[in-house]
Amino acid sequence: YYNASAKVACDQVQQLVLKRVRDAKADEERLTGKPAKMAICGDGRYDSQGFSAFYCLYTLGDCRTNLLTNFVLLPKAYAKSTSQLEPLAAKLCLKYLLDLGFGISHFVTDRCSSISKVIEEINLLYGIIICIVY
C-alpha cells in the first residue's frame, strides 16, 4: 500500500499541488511587486491513535491563500518510534518547499517540543522562520 500510494498517487497529487502554489505565488508577486513568502501551518495525522500507528500523513497549508502546499506520507519504518514520525515528516515537508525556492515567513504548529528542534535546524540551513505554537 505504501509503495503504491507514495510512488504513484502522492507524486501526482503533489505535482498538482505545487502547480497551484506556484501560480498563487506568481499572482501575489505580480500584485505586490515583491517576493511572496508563505505563512505555513502544519500538522500530522496518524492512521491510528496512540503509539501503534503505522503511517503518519503530515500536511502543510498556506494560511494566507488557504492552499495545501505540501504533504508527506511516512511509514513507521522511517523512524525509531511513532512519536518521531511527525517531526521527521514536518522537516521533510519544509525542506522540500525551501529547496524549491519557496519563501516561508511563519510556521504554525501544535507540537512544541519535537517540532521546535526541527525549526531550529531548518533556520540554520535556510534562514529565519518564526515558529508559532498553538
mmCIF file with all atom_site columns, C-alpha atoms in Angstrom:
data_model
loop_
_atom_site.group_PDB
_atom_site.id
_atom_site.type_symbol
_atom_site.label_atom_id
_atom_site.label_alt_id
_atom_site.label_comp_id
_atom_site.label_asym_id
_atom_site.label_entity_id
_atom_site.label_seq_id
_atom_site.pdbx_PDB_ins_code
_atom_site.Cartn_x
_atom_site.Cartn_y
_atom_site.Cartn_z
_atom_site.occupancy
_atom_site.B_iso_or_equiv
_atom_site.pdbx_formal_charge
_atom_site.auth_seq_id
_atom_site.auth_comp_id
_atom_site.auth_asym_id
_atom_site.auth_atom_id
_atom_site.pdbx_PDB_model_num
ATOM 1   C CA . TYR A 1 1   ? 0.000  0.000  0.000  1.00 0.00 ? 1   TYR A CA 1
ATOM 2   C CA . TYR A 1 2   ? 2.713  2.468  0.963  1.00 0.00 ? 2   TYR A CA 1
ATOM 3   C CA . ASN A 1 3   ? 4.726  1.913  -2.221 1.00 0.00 ? 3   ASN A CA 1
ATOM 4   C CA . ALA A 1 4   ? 1.692  2.335  -4.460 1.00 0.00 ? 4   ALA A CA 1
ATOM 5   C CA . SER A 1 5   ? 0.422  5.445  -2.698 1.00 0.00 ? 5   SER A CA 1
ATOM 6   C CA . ALA A 1 6   ? 3.823  7.088  -2.268 1.00 0.00 ? 6   ALA A CA 1
ATOM 7   C CA . LYS A 1 7   ? 5.151  6.403  -5.746 1.00 0.00 ? 7   LYS A CA 1
ATOM 8   C CA . VAL A 1 8   ? 2.047  6.972  -7.831 1.00 0.00 ? 8   VAL A CA 1
ATOM 9   C CA . ALA A 1 9   ? -0.797 8.791  -6.123 1.00 0.00 ? 9   ALA A CA 1
ATOM 10  C CA . CYS A 1 10  ? 1.239  11.029 -3.812 1.00 0.00 ? 10  CYS A CA 1
ATOM 11  C CA . ASP A 1 11  ? 3.662  12.089 -6.551 1.00 0.00 ? 11  ASP A CA 1
ATOM 12  C CA . GLN A 1 12  ? 0.887  13.046 -8.951 1.00 0.00 ? 12  GLN A CA 1
ATOM 13  C CA . VAL A 1 13  ? -1.161 14.887 -6.341 1.00 0.00 ? 13  VAL A CA 1
ATOM 14  C CA . GLN A 1 14  ? 1.962  16.687 -5.132 1.00 0.00 ? 14  GLN A CA 1
ATOM 15  C CA . GLN A 1 15  ? 2.722  17.937 -8.653 1.00 0.00 ? 15  GLN A CA 1
ATOM 16  C CA . LEU A 1 16  ? -0.793 19.381 -8.935 1.00 0.00 ? 16  LEU A CA 1
ATOM 17  C CA . VAL A 1 17  ? -0.464 20.999 -5.511 1.00 0.00 ? 17  VAL A CA 1
ATOM 18  C CA . LEU A 1 18  ? 2.879  22.581 -6.408 1.00 0.00 ? 18  LEU A CA 1
ATOM 19  C CA . LYS A 1 19  ? 1.483  23.989 -9.646 1.00 0.00 ? 19  LYS A CA 1
ATOM 20  C CA . ARG A 1 20  ? -1.334 25.724 -7.748 1.00 0.00 ? 20  ARG A CA 1
ATOM 21  C CA . VAL A 1 21  ? 1.125  27.064 -5.154 1.00 0.00 ? 21  VAL A CA 1
ATOM 22  C CA . ARG A 1 22  ? 3.477  28.390 -7.850 1.00 0.00 ? 22  ARG A CA 1
ATOM 23  C CA . ASP A 1 23  ? 0.567  30.065 -9.643 1.00 0.00 ? 23  ASP A CA 1
ATOM 24  C CA . ALA A 1 24  ? -0.670 31.693 -6.412 1.00 0.00 ? 24  ALA A CA 1
ATOM 25  C CA . LYS A 1 25  ? 2.849  32.860 -5.551 1.00 0.00 ? 25  LYS A CA 1
ATOM 26  C CA . ALA A 1 26  ? 3.326  34.345 -9.045 1.00 0.00 ? 26  ALA A CA 1
ATOM 27  C CA . ASP A 1 27  ? -0.036 36.161 -8.793 1.00 0.00 ? 27  ASP A CA 1
ATOM 28  C CA . GLU A 1 28  ? 0.884  37.643 -5.412 1.00 0.00 ? 28  GLU A CA 1
ATOM 29  C CA . GLU A 1 29  ? 4.311  38.747 -6.613 1.00 0.00 ? 29  GLU A CA 1
ATOM 30  C CA . ARG A 1 30  ? 2.741  40.347 -9.666 1.00 0.00 ? 30  ARG A CA 1
ATOM 31  C CA . LEU A 1 31  ? 0.258  42.263 -7.494 1.00 0.00 ? 31  LEU A CA 1
ATOM 32  C CA . THR A 1 32  ? 2.650  43.341 -4.741 1.00 0.00 ? 32  THR A CA 1
ATOM 33  C CA . GLY A 1 33  ? 5.866  43.675 -6.724 1.00 0.00 ? 33  GLY A CA 1
ATOM 34  C CA . LYS A 1 34  ? 7.911  41.827 -4.090 1.00 0.00 ? 34  LYS A CA 1
ATOM 35  C CA . PRO A 1 35  ? 8.756  38.175 -3.359 1.00 0.00 ? 35  PRO A CA 1
ATOM 36  C CA . ALA A 1 36  ? 5.894  36.292 -1.741 1.00 0.00 ? 36  ALA A CA 1
ATOM 37  C CA . LYS A 1 37  ? 6.535  34.345 1.444  1.00 0.00 ? 37  LYS A CA 1
ATOM 38  C CA . MET A 1 38  ? 4.146  31.767 2.804  1.00 0.00 ? 38  MET A CA 1
ATOM 39  C CA . ALA A 1 39  ? 2.712  31.600 6.310  1.00 0.00 ? 39  ALA A CA 1
ATOM 40  C CA . ILE A 1 40  ? 2.589  27.849 6.742  1.00 0.00 ? 40  ILE A CA 1
ATOM 41  C CA . CYS A 1 41  ? 0.578  25.779 9.194  1.00 0.00 ? 41  CYS A CA 1
ATOM 42  C CA . GLY A 1 42  ? 1.238  22.100 9.567  1.00 0.00 ? 42  GLY A CA 1
ATOM 43  C CA . ASP A 1 43  ? 0.010  19.067 11.422 1.00 0.00 ? 43  ASP A CA 1
ATOM 44  C CA . GLY A 1 44  ? 0.387  15.313 11.333 1.00 0.00 ? 44  GLY A CA 1
ATOM 45  C CA . ARG A 1 45  ? -2.317 12.696 11.293 1.00 0.00 ? 45  ARG A CA 1
ATOM 46  C CA . TYR A 1 46  ? -1.741 9.066  12.179 1.00 0.00 ? 46  TYR A CA 1
ATOM 47  C CA . ASP A 1 47  ? -3.606 6.024  10.900 1.00 0.00 ? 47  ASP A CA 1
ATOM 48  C CA . SER A 1 48  ? -4.412 5.050  14.497 1.00 0.00 ? 48  SER A CA 1
ATOM 49  C CA . GLN A 1 49  ? -4.328 6.661  17.931 1.00 0.00 ? 49  GLN A CA 1
ATOM 50  C CA . GLY A 1 50  ? -1.597 6.183  20.465 1.00 0.00 ? 50  GLY A CA 1
ATOM 51  C CA . PHE A 1 51  ? 1.860  4.821  19.815 1.00 0.00 ? 51  PHE A CA 1
ATOM 52  C CA . SER A 1 52  ? 0.912  1.982  17.485 1.00 0.00 ? 52  SER A CA 1
ATOM 53  C CA . ALA A 1 53  ? 0.488  3.912  14.231 1.00 0.00 ? 53  ALA A CA 1
ATOM 54  C CA . PHE A 1 54  ? 1.967  2.525  11.036 1.00 0.00 ? 54  PHE A CA 1
ATOM 55  C CA . TYR A 1 55  ? 1.743  5.755  8.990  1.00 0.00 ? 55  TYR A CA 1
ATOM 56  C CA . CYS A 1 56  ? 1.872  9.495  9.542  1.00 0.00 ? 56  CYS A CA 1
ATOM 57  C CA . LEU A 1 57  ? 0.433  11.900 6.981  1.00 0.00 ? 57  LEU A CA 1
ATOM 58  C CA . TYR A 1 58  ? 1.894  15.366 7.527  1.00 0.00 ? 58  TYR A CA 1
ATOM 59  C CA . THR A 1 59  ? 0.203  18.232 5.725  1.00 0.00 ? 59  THR A CA 1
ATOM 60  C CA . LEU A 1 60  ? 1.272  21.853 5.230  1.00 0.00 ? 60  LEU A CA 1
ATOM 61  C CA . GLY A 1 61  ? -1.051 24.655 4.188  1.00 0.00 ? 61  GLY A CA 1
ATOM 62  C CA . ASP A 1 62  ? -0.575 28.346 3.482  1.00 0.00 ? 62  ASP A CA 1
ATOM 63  C CA . CYS A 1 63  ? -2.678 30.401 5.923  1.00 0.00 ? 63  CYS A CA 1
ATOM 64  C CA . ARG A 1 64  ? -2.886 33.370 3.563  1.00 0.00 ? 64  ARG A CA 1
ATOM 65  C CA . THR A 1 65  ? -4.005 31.586 0.392  1.00 0.00 ? 65  THR A CA 1
ATOM 66  C CA . ASN A 1 66  ? -5.807 28.645 2.046  1.00 0.00 ? 66  ASN A CA 1
ATOM 67  C CA . LEU A 1 67  ? -3.930 26.289 -0.290 1.00 0.00 ? 67  LEU A CA 1
ATOM 68  C CA . LEU A 1 68  ? -2.471 22.918 0.561  1.00 0.00 ? 68  LEU A CA 1
ATOM 69  C CA . THR A 1 69  ? 1.251  23.440 -0.039 1.00 0.00 ? 69  THR A CA 1
ATOM 70  C CA . ASN A 1 70  ? 2.855  20.074 0.653  1.00 0.00 ? 70  ASN A CA 1
ATOM 71  C CA . PHE A 1 71  ? 2.331  16.709 2.312  1.00 0.00 ? 71  PHE A CA 1
ATOM 72  C CA . VAL A 1 72  ? 4.260  13.556 3.049  1.00 0.00 ? 72  VAL A CA 1
ATOM 73  C CA . LEU A 1 73  ? 3.135  10.048 3.960  1.00 0.00 ? 73  LEU A CA 1
ATOM 74  C CA . LEU A 1 74  ? 5.715  8.288  6.139  1.00 0.00 ? 74  LEU A CA 1
ATOM 75  C CA . PRO A 1 75  ? 5.601  4.669  7.308  1.00 0.00 ? 75  PRO A CA 1
ATOM 76  C CA . LYS A 1 76  ? 6.781  3.779  10.806 1.00 0.00 ? 76  LYS A CA 1
ATOM 77  C CA . ALA A 1 77  ? 9.938  2.193  9.349  1.00 0.00 ? 77  ALA A CA 1
ATOM 78  C CA . TYR A 1 78  ? 11.358 5.694  8.676  1.00 0.00 ? 78  TYR A CA 1
ATOM 79  C CA . ALA A 1 79  ? 11.700 6.486  12.393 1.00 0.00 ? 79  ALA A CA 1
ATOM 80  C CA . LYS A 1 80  ? 12.711 4.670  15.559 1.00 0.00 ? 80  LYS A CA 1
ATOM 81  C CA . SER A 1 81  ? 9.323  5.301  17.149 1.00 0.00 ? 81  SER A CA 1
ATOM 82  C CA . THR A 1 82  ? 5.879  6.526  16.212 1.00 0.00 ? 82  THR A CA 1
ATOM 83  C CA . SER A 1 83  ? 6.428  9.783  18.116 1.00 0.00 ? 83  SER A CA 1
ATOM 84  C CA . GLN A 1 84  ? 9.371  10.627 15.835 1.00 0.00 ? 84  GLN A CA 1
ATOM 85  C CA . LEU A 1 85  ? 7.313  10.367 12.640 1.00 0.00 ? 85  LEU A CA 1
ATOM 86  C CA . GLU A 1 86  ? 5.646  13.779 12.897 1.00 0.00 ? 86  GLU A CA 1
ATOM 87  C CA . PRO A 1 87  ? 8.842  15.841 13.396 1.00 0.00 ? 87  PRO A CA 1
ATOM 88  C CA . LEU A 1 88  ? 10.582 13.947 10.601 1.00 0.00 ? 88  LEU A CA 1
ATOM 89  C CA . ALA A 1 89  ? 7.636  14.448 8.262  1.00 0.00 ? 89  ALA A CA 1
ATOM 90  C CA . ALA A 1 90  ? 7.485  18.180 9.119  1.00 0.00 ? 90  ALA A CA 1
ATOM 91  C CA . LYS A 1 91  ? 11.192 18.512 8.356  1.00 0.00 ? 91  LYS A CA 1
ATOM 92  C CA . LEU A 1 92  ? 10.833 16.746 5.004  1.00 0.00 ? 92  LEU A CA 1
ATOM 93  C CA . CYS A 1 93  ? 7.856  18.911 4.002  1.00 0.00 ? 93  CYS A CA 1
ATOM 94  C CA . LEU A 1 94  ? 9.514  22.189 4.946  1.00 0.00 ? 94  LEU A CA 1
ATOM 95  C CA . LYS A 1 95  ? 12.862 21.310 3.360  1.00 0.00 ? 95  LYS A CA 1
ATOM 96  C CA . TYR A 1 96  ? 11.114 20.287 0.148  1.00 0.00 ? 96  TYR A CA 1
ATOM 97  C CA . LEU A 1 97  ? 9.391  23.662 -0.179 1.00 0.00 ? 97  LEU A CA 1
ATOM 98  C CA . LEU A 1 98  ? 12.525 25.604 0.764  1.00 0.00 ? 98  LEU A CA 1
ATOM 99  C CA . ASP A 1 99  ? 14.677 23.594 -1.668 1.00 0.00 ? 99  ASP A CA 1
ATOM 100 C CA . LEU A 1 100 ? 12.226 24.515 -4.434 1.00 0.00 ? 100 LEU A CA 1
ATOM 101 C CA . GLY A 1 101 ? 12.779 28.192 -3.621 1.00 0.00 ? 101 GLY A CA 1
ATOM 102 C CA . PHE A 1 102 ? 9.558  28.984 -1.773 1.00 0.00 ? 102 PHE A CA 1
ATOM 103 C CA . GLY A 1 103 ? 9.933  31.550 0.988  1.00 0.00 ? 103 GLY A CA 1
ATOM 104 C CA . ILE A 1 104 ? 8.407  30.806 4.379  1.00 0.00 ? 104 ILE A CA 1
ATOM 105 C CA . SER A 1 105 ? 7.951  33.603 6.902  1.00 0.00 ? 105 SER A CA 1
ATOM 106 C CA . HIS A 1 106 ? 5.950  31.808 9.601  1.00 0.00 ? 106 HIS A CA 1
ATOM 107 C CA . PHE A 1 107 ? 5.276  28.228 10.625 1.00 0.00 ? 107 PHE A CA 1
ATOM 108 C CA . VAL A 1 108 ? 2.300  27.414 12.865 1.00 0.00 ? 108 VAL A CA 1
ATOM 109 C CA . THR A 1 109 ? 2.027  24.030 14.553 1.00 0.00 ? 109 THR A CA 1
ATOM 110 C CA . ASP A 1 110 ? 0.738  22.292 17.666 1.00 0.00 ? 110 ASP A CA 1
ATOM 111 C CA . ARG A 1 111 ? 3.801  20.239 18.619 1.00 0.00 ? 111 ARG A CA 1
ATOM 112 C CA . CYS A 1 112 ? 6.210  22.427 20.561 1.00 0.00 ? 112 CYS A CA 1
ATOM 113 C CA . SER A 1 113 ? 8.858  20.097 21.964 1.00 0.00 ? 113 SER A CA 1
ATOM 114 C CA . SER A 1 114 ? 9.616  17.995 18.909 1.00 0.00 ? 114 SER A CA 1
ATOM 115 C CA . ILE A 1 115 ? 8.890  20.424 16.082 1.00 0.00 ? 115 ILE A CA 1
ATOM 116 C CA . SER A 1 116 ? 10.846 23.303 17.634 1.00 0.00 ? 116 SER A CA 1
ATOM 117 C CA . LYS A 1 117 ? 14.088 21.331 17.169 1.00 0.00 ? 117 LYS A CA 1
ATOM 118 C CA . VAL A 1 118 ? 13.201 20.818 13.505 1.00 0.00 ? 118 VAL A CA 1
ATOM 119 C CA . ILE A 1 119 ? 12.651 24.570 13.066 1.00 0.00 ? 119 ILE A CA 1
ATOM 120 C CA . GLU A 1 120 ? 15.991 25.345 14.734 1.00 0.00 ? 120 GLU A CA 1
ATOM 121 C CA . GLU A 1 121 ? 17.747 23.013 12.278 1.00 0.00 ? 121 GLU A CA 1
ATOM 122 C CA . ILE A 1 122 ? 15.912 24.483 9.280  1.00 0.00 ? 122 ILE A CA 1
ATOM 123 C CA . ASN A 1 123 ? 16.717 28.025 10.430 1.00 0.00 ? 123 ASN A CA 1
ATOM 124 C CA . LEU A 1 124 ? 20.424 27.159 10.475 1.00 0.00 ? 124 LEU A CA 1
ATOM 125 C CA . LEU A 1 125 ? 20.215 25.964 6.867  1.00 0.00 ? 125 LEU A CA 1
ATOM 126 C CA . TYR A 1 126 ? 17.730 28.378 5.279  1.00 0.00 ? 126 TYR A CA 1
ATOM 127 C CA . GLY A 1 127 ? 17.268 31.448 7.440  1.00 0.00 ? 127 GLY A CA 1
ATOM 128 C CA . ILE A 1 128 ? 14.710 32.703 9.878  1.00 0.00 ? 128 ILE A CA 1
ATOM 129 C CA . ILE A 1 129 ? 11.268 31.152 10.119 1.00 0.00 ? 129 ILE A CA 1
ATOM 130 C CA . ILE A 1 130 ? 9.132  32.353 13.014 1.00 0.00 ? 130 ILE A CA 1
ATOM 131 C CA . CYS A 1 131 ? 7.550  29.354 14.732 1.00 0.00 ? 131 CYS A CA 1
ATOM 132 C CA . ILE A 1 132 ? 4.160  29.824 16.382 1.00 0.00 ? 132 ILE A CA 1
ATOM 133 C CA . VAL A 1 133 ? 2.885  27.014 18.556 1.00 0.00 ? 133 VAL A CA 1
ATOM 134 C CA . TYR A 1 134 ? -0.788 26.861 19.467 1.00 0.00 ? 134 TYR A CA 1
#
